[in-house]
Structure formats: structure tokens, C-alpha cells
Short mmCIF file of C-alpha atoms in Angstrom, two decimals:
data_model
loop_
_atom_site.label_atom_id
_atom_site.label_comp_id
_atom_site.label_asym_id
_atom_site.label_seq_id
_atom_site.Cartn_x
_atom_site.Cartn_y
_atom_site.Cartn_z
CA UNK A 1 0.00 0.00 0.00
CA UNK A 2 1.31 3.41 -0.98
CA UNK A 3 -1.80 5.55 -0.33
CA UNK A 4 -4.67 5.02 2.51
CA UNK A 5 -8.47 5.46 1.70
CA UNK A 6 -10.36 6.16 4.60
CA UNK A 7 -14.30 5.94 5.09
CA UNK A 8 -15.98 8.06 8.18
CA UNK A 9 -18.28 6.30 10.15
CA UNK A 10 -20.95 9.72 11.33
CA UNK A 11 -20.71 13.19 10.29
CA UNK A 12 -19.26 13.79 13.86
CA UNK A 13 -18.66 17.65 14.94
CA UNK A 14 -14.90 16.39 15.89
CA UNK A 15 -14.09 14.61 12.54
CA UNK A 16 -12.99 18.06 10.73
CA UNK A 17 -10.59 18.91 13.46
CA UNK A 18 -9.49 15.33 13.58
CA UNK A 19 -9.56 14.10 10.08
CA UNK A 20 -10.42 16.04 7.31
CA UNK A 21 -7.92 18.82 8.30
CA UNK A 22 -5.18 16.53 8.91
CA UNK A 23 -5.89 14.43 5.97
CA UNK A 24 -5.19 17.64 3.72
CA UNK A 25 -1.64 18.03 4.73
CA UNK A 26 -0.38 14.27 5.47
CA UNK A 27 0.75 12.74 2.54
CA UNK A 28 -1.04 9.17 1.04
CA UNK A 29 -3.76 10.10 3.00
CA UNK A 30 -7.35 10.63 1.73
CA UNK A 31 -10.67 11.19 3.28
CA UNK A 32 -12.91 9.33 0.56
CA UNK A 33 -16.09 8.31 2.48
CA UNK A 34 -18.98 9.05 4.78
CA UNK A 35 -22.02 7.47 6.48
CA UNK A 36 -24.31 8.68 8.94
CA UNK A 37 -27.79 7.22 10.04
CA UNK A 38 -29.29 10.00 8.84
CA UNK A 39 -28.47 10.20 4.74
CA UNK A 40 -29.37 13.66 3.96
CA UNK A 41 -26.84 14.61 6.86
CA UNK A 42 -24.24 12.50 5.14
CA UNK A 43 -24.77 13.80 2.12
CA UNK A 44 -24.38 17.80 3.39
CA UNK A 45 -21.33 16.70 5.40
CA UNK A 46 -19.71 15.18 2.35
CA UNK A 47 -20.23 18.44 -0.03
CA UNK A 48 -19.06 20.40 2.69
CA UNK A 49 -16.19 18.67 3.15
CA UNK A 50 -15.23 17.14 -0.29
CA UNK A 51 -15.66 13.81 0.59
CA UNK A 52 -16.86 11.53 -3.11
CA UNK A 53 -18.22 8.74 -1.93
CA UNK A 54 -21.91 8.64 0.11
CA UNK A 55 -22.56 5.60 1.79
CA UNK A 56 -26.51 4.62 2.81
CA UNK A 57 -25.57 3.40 5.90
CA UNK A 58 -22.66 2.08 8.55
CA UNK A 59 -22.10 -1.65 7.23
CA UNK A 60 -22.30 -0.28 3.39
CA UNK A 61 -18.67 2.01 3.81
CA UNK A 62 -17.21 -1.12 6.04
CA UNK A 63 -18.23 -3.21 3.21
CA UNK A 64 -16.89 -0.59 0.50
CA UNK A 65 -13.52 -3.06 -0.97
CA UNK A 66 -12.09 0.63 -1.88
CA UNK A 67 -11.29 1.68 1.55
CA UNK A 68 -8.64 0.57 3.49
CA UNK A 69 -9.71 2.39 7.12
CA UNK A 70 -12.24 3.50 8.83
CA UNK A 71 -12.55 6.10 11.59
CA UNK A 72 -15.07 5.66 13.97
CA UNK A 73 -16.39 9.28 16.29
CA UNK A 74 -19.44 7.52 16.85
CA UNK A 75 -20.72 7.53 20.86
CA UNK A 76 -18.29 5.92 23.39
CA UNK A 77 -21.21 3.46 23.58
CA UNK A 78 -20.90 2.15 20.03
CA UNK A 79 -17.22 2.18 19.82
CA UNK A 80 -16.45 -1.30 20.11
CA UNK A 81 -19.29 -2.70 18.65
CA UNK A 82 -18.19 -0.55 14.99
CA UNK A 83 -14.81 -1.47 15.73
CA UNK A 84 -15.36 -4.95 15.50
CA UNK A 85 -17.75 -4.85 12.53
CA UNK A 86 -14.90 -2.83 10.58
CA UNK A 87 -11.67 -5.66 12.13
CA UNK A 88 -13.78 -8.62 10.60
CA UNK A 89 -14.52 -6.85 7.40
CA UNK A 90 -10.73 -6.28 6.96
CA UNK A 91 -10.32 -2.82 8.03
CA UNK A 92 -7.49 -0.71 9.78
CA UNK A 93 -9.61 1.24 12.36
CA UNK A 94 -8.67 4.71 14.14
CA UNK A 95 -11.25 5.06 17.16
CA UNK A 96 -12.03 8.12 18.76
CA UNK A 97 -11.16 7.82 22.87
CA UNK A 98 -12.30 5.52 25.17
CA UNK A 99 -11.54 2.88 22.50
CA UNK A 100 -14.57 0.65 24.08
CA UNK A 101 -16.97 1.39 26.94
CA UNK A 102 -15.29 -1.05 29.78
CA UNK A 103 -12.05 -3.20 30.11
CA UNK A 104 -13.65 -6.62 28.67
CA UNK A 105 -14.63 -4.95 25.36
CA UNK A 106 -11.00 -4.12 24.92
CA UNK A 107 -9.92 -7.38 25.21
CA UNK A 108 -12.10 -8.46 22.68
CA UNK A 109 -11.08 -5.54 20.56
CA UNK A 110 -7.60 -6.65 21.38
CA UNK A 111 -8.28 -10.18 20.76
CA UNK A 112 -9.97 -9.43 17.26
CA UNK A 113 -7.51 -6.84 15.54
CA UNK A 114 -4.74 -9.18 14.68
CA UNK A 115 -2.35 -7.78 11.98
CA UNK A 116 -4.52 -4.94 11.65
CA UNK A 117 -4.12 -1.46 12.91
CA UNK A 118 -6.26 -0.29 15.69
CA UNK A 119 -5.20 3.09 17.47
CA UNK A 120 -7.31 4.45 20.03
CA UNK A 121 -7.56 8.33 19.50
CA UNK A 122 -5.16 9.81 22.12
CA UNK A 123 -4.01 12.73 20.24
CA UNK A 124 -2.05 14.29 22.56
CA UNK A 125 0.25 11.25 23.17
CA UNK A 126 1.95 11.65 19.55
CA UNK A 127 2.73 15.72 19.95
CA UNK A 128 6.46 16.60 20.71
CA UNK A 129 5.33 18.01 24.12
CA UNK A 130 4.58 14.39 25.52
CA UNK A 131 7.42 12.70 24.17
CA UNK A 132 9.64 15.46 25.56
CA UNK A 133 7.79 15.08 28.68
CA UNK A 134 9.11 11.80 28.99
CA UNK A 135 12.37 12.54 28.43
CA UNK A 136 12.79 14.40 31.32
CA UNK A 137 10.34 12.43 33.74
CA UNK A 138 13.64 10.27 34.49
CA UNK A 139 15.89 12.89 35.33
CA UNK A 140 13.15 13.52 38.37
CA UNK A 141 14.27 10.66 40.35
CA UNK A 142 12.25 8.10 42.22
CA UNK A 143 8.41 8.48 41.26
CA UNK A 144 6.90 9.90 44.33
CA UNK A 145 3.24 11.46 43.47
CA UNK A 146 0.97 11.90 39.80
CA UNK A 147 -1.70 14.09 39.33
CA UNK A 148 -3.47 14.92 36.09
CA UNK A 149 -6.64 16.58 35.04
CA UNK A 150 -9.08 16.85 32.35
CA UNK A 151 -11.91 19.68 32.81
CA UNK A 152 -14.02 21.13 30.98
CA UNK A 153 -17.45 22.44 30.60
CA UNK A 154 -20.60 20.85 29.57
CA UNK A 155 -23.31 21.55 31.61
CA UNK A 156 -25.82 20.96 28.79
CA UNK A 157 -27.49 17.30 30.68
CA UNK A 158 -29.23 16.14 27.96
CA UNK A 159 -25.59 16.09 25.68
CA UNK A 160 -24.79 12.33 24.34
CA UNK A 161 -21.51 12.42 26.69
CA UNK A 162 -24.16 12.10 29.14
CA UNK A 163 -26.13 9.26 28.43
CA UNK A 164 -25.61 5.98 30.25
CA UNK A 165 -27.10 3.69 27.49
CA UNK A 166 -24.11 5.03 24.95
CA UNK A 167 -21.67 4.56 27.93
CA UNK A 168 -21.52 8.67 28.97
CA UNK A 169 -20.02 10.03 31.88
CA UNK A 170 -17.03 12.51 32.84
CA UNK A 171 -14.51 9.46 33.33
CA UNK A 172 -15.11 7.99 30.13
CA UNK A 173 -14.64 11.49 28.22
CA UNK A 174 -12.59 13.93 30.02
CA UNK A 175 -11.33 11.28 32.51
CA UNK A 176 -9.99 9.22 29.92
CA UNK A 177 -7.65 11.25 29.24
CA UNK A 178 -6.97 11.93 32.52
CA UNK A 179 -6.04 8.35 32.94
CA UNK A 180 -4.24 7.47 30.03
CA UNK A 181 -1.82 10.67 30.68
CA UNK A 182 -1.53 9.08 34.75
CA UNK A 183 -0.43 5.90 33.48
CA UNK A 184 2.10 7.66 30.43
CA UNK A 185 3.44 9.52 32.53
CA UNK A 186 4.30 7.20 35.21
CA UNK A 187 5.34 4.88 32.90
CA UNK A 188 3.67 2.43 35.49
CA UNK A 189 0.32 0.59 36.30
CA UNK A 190 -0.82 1.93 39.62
CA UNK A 191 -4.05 0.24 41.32
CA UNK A 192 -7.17 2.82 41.99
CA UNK A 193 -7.47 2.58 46.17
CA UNK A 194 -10.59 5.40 46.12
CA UNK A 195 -13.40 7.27 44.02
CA UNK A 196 -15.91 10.30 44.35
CA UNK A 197 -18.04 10.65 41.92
CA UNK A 198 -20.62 13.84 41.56
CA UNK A 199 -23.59 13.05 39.38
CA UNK A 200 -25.58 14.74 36.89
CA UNK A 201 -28.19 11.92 36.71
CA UNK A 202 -28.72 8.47 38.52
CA UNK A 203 -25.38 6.09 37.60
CA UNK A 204 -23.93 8.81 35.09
CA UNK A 205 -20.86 11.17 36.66
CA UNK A 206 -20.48 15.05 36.09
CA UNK A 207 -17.11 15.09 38.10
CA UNK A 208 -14.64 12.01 39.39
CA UNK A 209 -11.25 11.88 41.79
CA UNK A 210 -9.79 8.97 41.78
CA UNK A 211 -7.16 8.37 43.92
CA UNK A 212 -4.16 5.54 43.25
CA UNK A 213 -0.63 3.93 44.51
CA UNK A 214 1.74 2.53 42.43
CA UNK A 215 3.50 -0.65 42.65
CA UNK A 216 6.39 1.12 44.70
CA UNK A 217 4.52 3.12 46.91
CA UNK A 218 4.07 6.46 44.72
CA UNK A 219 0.53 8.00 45.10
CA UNK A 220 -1.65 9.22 42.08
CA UNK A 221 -4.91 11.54 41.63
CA UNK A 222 -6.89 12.10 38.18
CA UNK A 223 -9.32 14.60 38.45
CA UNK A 224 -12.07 14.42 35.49
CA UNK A 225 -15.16 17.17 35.16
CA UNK A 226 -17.78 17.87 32.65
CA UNK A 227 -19.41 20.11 34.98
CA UNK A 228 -18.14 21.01 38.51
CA UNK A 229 -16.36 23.96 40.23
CA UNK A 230 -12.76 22.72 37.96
CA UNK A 231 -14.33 24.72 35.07
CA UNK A 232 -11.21 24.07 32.63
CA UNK A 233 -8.45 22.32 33.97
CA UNK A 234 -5.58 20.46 31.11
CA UNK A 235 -2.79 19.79 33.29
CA UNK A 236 -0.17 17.54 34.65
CA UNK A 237 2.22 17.56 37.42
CA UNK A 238 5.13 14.27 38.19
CA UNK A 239 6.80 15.07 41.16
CA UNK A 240 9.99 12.38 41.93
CA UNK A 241 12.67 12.46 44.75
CA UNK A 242 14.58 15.07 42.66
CA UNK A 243 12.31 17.49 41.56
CA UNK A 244 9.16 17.65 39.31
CA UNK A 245 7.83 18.43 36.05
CA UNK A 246 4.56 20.22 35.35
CA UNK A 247 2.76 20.58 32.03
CA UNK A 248 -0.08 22.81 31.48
CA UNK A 249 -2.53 22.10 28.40
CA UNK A 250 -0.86 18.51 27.12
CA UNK A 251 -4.32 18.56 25.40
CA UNK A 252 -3.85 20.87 22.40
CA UNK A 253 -0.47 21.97 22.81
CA UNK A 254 -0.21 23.25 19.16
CA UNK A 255 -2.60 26.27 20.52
CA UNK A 256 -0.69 27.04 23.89
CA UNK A 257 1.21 25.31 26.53
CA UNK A 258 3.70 25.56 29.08
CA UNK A 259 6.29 22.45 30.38
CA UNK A 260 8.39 23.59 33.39
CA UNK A 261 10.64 21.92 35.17
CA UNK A 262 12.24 21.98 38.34
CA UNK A 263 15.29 20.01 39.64
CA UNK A 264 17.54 19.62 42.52
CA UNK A 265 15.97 23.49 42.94
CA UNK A 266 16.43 24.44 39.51
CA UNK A 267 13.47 25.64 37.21
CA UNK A 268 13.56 26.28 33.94
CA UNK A 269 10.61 26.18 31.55
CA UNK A 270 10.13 25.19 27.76
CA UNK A 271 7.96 25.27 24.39
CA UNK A 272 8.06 21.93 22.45
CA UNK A 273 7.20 22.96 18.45
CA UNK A 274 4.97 20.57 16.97
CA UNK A 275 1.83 21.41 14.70
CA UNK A 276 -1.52 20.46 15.90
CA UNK A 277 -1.99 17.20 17.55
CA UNK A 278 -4.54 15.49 15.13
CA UNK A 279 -1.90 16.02 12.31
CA UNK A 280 0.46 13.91 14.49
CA UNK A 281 -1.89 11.34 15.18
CA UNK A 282 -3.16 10.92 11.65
CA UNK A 283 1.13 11.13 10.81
CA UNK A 284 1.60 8.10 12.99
CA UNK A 285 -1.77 6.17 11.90
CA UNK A 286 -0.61 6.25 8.50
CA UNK A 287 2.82 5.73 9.13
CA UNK A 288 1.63 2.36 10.98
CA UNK A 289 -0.40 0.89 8.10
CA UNK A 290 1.34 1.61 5.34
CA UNK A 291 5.17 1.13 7.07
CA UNK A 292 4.88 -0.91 10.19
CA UNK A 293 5.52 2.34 11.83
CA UNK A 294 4.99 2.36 15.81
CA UNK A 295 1.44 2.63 16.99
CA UNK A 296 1.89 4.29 21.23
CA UNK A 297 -2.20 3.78 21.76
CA UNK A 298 -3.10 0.25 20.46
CA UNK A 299 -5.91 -2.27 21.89
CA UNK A 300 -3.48 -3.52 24.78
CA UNK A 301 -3.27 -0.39 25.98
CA UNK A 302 -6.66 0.86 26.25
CA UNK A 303 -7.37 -2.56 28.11
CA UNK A 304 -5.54 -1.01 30.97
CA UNK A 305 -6.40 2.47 30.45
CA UNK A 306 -10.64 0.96 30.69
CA UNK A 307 -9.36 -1.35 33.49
CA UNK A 308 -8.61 1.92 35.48
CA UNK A 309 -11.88 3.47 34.70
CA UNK A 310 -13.53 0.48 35.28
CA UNK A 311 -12.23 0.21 38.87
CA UNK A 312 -12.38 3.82 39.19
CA UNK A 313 -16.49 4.15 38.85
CA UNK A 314 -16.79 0.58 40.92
CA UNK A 315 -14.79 2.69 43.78
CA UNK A 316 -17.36 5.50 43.58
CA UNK A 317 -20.17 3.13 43.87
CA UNK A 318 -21.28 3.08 40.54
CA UNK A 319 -21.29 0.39 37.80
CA UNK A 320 -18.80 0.54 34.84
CA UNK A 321 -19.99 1.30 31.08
CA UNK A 322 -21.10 -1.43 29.16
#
């Protein structure tokens, strides 16, 4: 393969930003199909956008033998059930974050995508900002306490993100991130030891802390919030025997963000060049189907990432996704 064809699976508010943009500027990369339950939608999306091909429904662009991808922005809730439908009809699949709605669909995600490309949508994990992050997280010493956040606001209840039957809820989409940033981080798997959970309906969260120890005795917190007093919160703090390292919007670090570092009393403070992180992400999704290039947020990951989350709402006293 020289060139990647890749079908959307929704018109989806977040697919310009995340595809269609990006798709312009990385090369071998083209945009050249749509579906949506609703075909008129479809349709309007895909002359907006420049997008040729119209399919009537979901299982008609996984079918289509001239793409080679799909991307799925559908609700968390039908994630893993589109995911699988595209992985048995021989597609690579990029799906938007949390890859499933709890830690047993990844598995089976895991389980299914065999030589194929699946990378769960973690944009921010293929900027420059995070991978310079990581340089310097060892030059901290001994991990002693990390604390990340993901805040923002959505007070509108009746919003998708907060519907239990499509697996809503702030942990699944701010606290994701939240989570998956803890654990890169960290570069370990910590165990959640506590929960509180506010709630903007019965079972579905408008704000989580989680709290968390790692195998060698360093403590964690996530804090996630679709609606709660952390109005906008996008940061991230490692703190080690030797100093710490603090990053402030690892979100969208293409629009603003500071990294600052302090060690052995020493601050200084830095701004990693990189251009927006969808461009990255799309870079390295391409680069991994048509090279073999490295993919940093397959299936095996999100199982622990959803394992987290999973323990995280059963902490609070609520029931996981499903």
C-alpha cells in the first residue's frame, strides 16, 4: 500500500478537526467516504467537506472493498461494537477515545484486531510536548506522586456524553484522558485505592477523583469534570525524589502550553514545536499501516487504560460502562 483510503463512520462535529484537516496536509492520505444514520446529513457533510463517496448506511462504507480504514467518532457506547464490525470486514480502524466502553470490550477488541491497525484516538500522546515530557520524567528521580486533570465544561445534561445507554459520563470522556496521561506519565500501572463521583443523573458522573498507589509506593490523583467547580483544567504535574515536572494544556499543545521543570531546585521552563496534535496522530496512523511504523495507543493499551476506569467508577459506587 502506498496511499490510505479512509471511510468516516458519522458526520461527527470532531471529525474536521481530527480528520479532514489533517488528511489535507499528510501525505497518502485521503478522506474518501462518509455514512451517517441519517443520509441527507451525510450527504451535506460530504459536499461540505469534499468527501466523493456517500454511503446509505454504517455496514455499506465497512463493506466498500475501496477503503482501506475506517474512523469511527461515533458515541463511546458504540465504539467497540463498529470497531469490530470494521476488524472482521478487513479494516485498519482509528477510534475516537475511550476505544470501548469497559475493560472486557478491549480485550475483545484486542483479541480481534490481529495484523490490523487499531489506534485508540489519544491525540495528545503523539505531539512533541509528551514525548519530551518523557524525556525528562527520568531525570526527576524516584516516582513519588501523579496528578493529572481533564476539565471542561458541559453543563448541557441532555448532551450524548451524558447518556448511560451510549456509555456517557465525565470518566469515560474527560477522565480518559486523565487516565491514560496518569499511566504515560508514570510509565507504570498503579491500582485505583478510592473514588468520588458527583452526578448529573442516577449512575452517570459530572465530576470524578480517583485516587491511586503505584506498585512502589508512589501515590496518584486524576481529576475528570464535565461540569463542577474545575471549570477548565488540562494539566499535569510528576513530582519524583529530585524534583518535578509540570505541564499545562498537554491537550492541544499546538494552541498554547507551558512544560516547566524543576530540579535539585532548579526551574527552567520550555515550548516543544509541533503542529496540531490530530496532524500527528493521523502522521503516525498512516505511518503504521502503510510502514509498520509504531502505533503508542493500540488495543493492549486501552485494556488497561478501561481497566482503570472500570475500577475507578466501581470505587465511587457506581457500575462501569457497558
Amino acid at each position: 500500500m502506498t496511499e490510505l483510503r479512509i471511510g468516516i463512520l458519522g458526520a461527527a462535529r470532531i471529525a474536521p478537526a481530527a480528520l479532514i484537516r489533517p488528511a489535507r496536509v499528510v501525505p497518502g492520505v485521503t478522506v474518501a467516504a462518509v455514512a451517517a444514520r441519517d443520509p441527507a446529513r451525510a450527504a451535506a457533510f460530504a459536499r461540505r467537506h469534499g468527501i466523493p463517496t456517500v454511503h446509505p448506511g454504517y455496514a455499506e462504507l465497512i463493506a466498500d472493498p475501496g477503503l482501506d480504514a475506517v474512523y469511527v467518532p461515533l458515541p463511546n457506547g458504540r465504539h467497540a461494537e463498529w470497531t469490530l464490525a470494521a476488524l472482521d470486514a478487513g479494516k485498519h480502524v482509528l477510534c475516537e477515545k475511550p476505544l470501548t466502553s469497559n475493560a472486557d470490550q478491549a480485550r475483545e477488541v484486542a483479541a480481534a484486531a490481529g495484523e490490523h491497525v487499531v489506534m485508540e484516538a489519544f491525540h495528545y500522546r503523539y505531539h512533541p510536548l509528551m514525548r519530551r515530557a518523557l524525556e525528562l520524567v527520568p531525570r526527576l528521580g524516584e516516582l513519588r506522586h501523579v496528578e493529572t486533570s481533564m476539565c471542561f465544561p458541559l453543563p448541557r445534561f441532555n448532551d450524548i456524553r451524558y447518556d448511560l445507554r451510549l456509555a456517557g459520563g465525565a470518566s469515560m470522556d474527560a477522565g480518559c484522558y486523565a487516565v491514560h496521561a496518569l499511566r504515560t506519565l508514570s510509565g507504570q500501572e498503579p491500582d485505583v485505592v478510592a473514588a468520588r463521583a458527583l452526578l448529573a443523573k442516577p449512575g452517570v458522573d459530572r465530576a470524578m477523583v480517583v485516587d491511586y498507589v503505584f506498585p512502589g509506593g508512589a501515590t496518584g490523583r486524576t481529576t475528570a469534570s464535565l461540569w463542577s467547580r474545575h471549570v477548565l483544567r488540562l494539566s499535569a504535574r510528576v513530582t519524583g525524589a529530585k524534583g518535578s515536572l509540570t505541564l499545562f494544556n498537554y491537550l492541544m499543545p499546538s494552541v498554547y502550553h507551558r512544560l516547566t521543570v524543576t530540579i535539585d531546585g532548579r526551574t527552567h521552563r520550555e515550548r516543544v514545536p509541533g503542529e496540531a496534535t490530530y496532524t500527528h496522530q493521523l502522521r503516525a496512523f498512516a505511518d503504521a499501516v502503510l510502514r509498520g511504523g509504531p502505533n503508542l495507543t493500540p488495543p493492549a493499551d486501552a485494556v488497561r487504560t478501561m481497566a482503570l476506569i472500570d475500577a475507578a467508577y466501581r470505587a465511587a459506587g457506581l457500575d462501569p460502562r457497558t
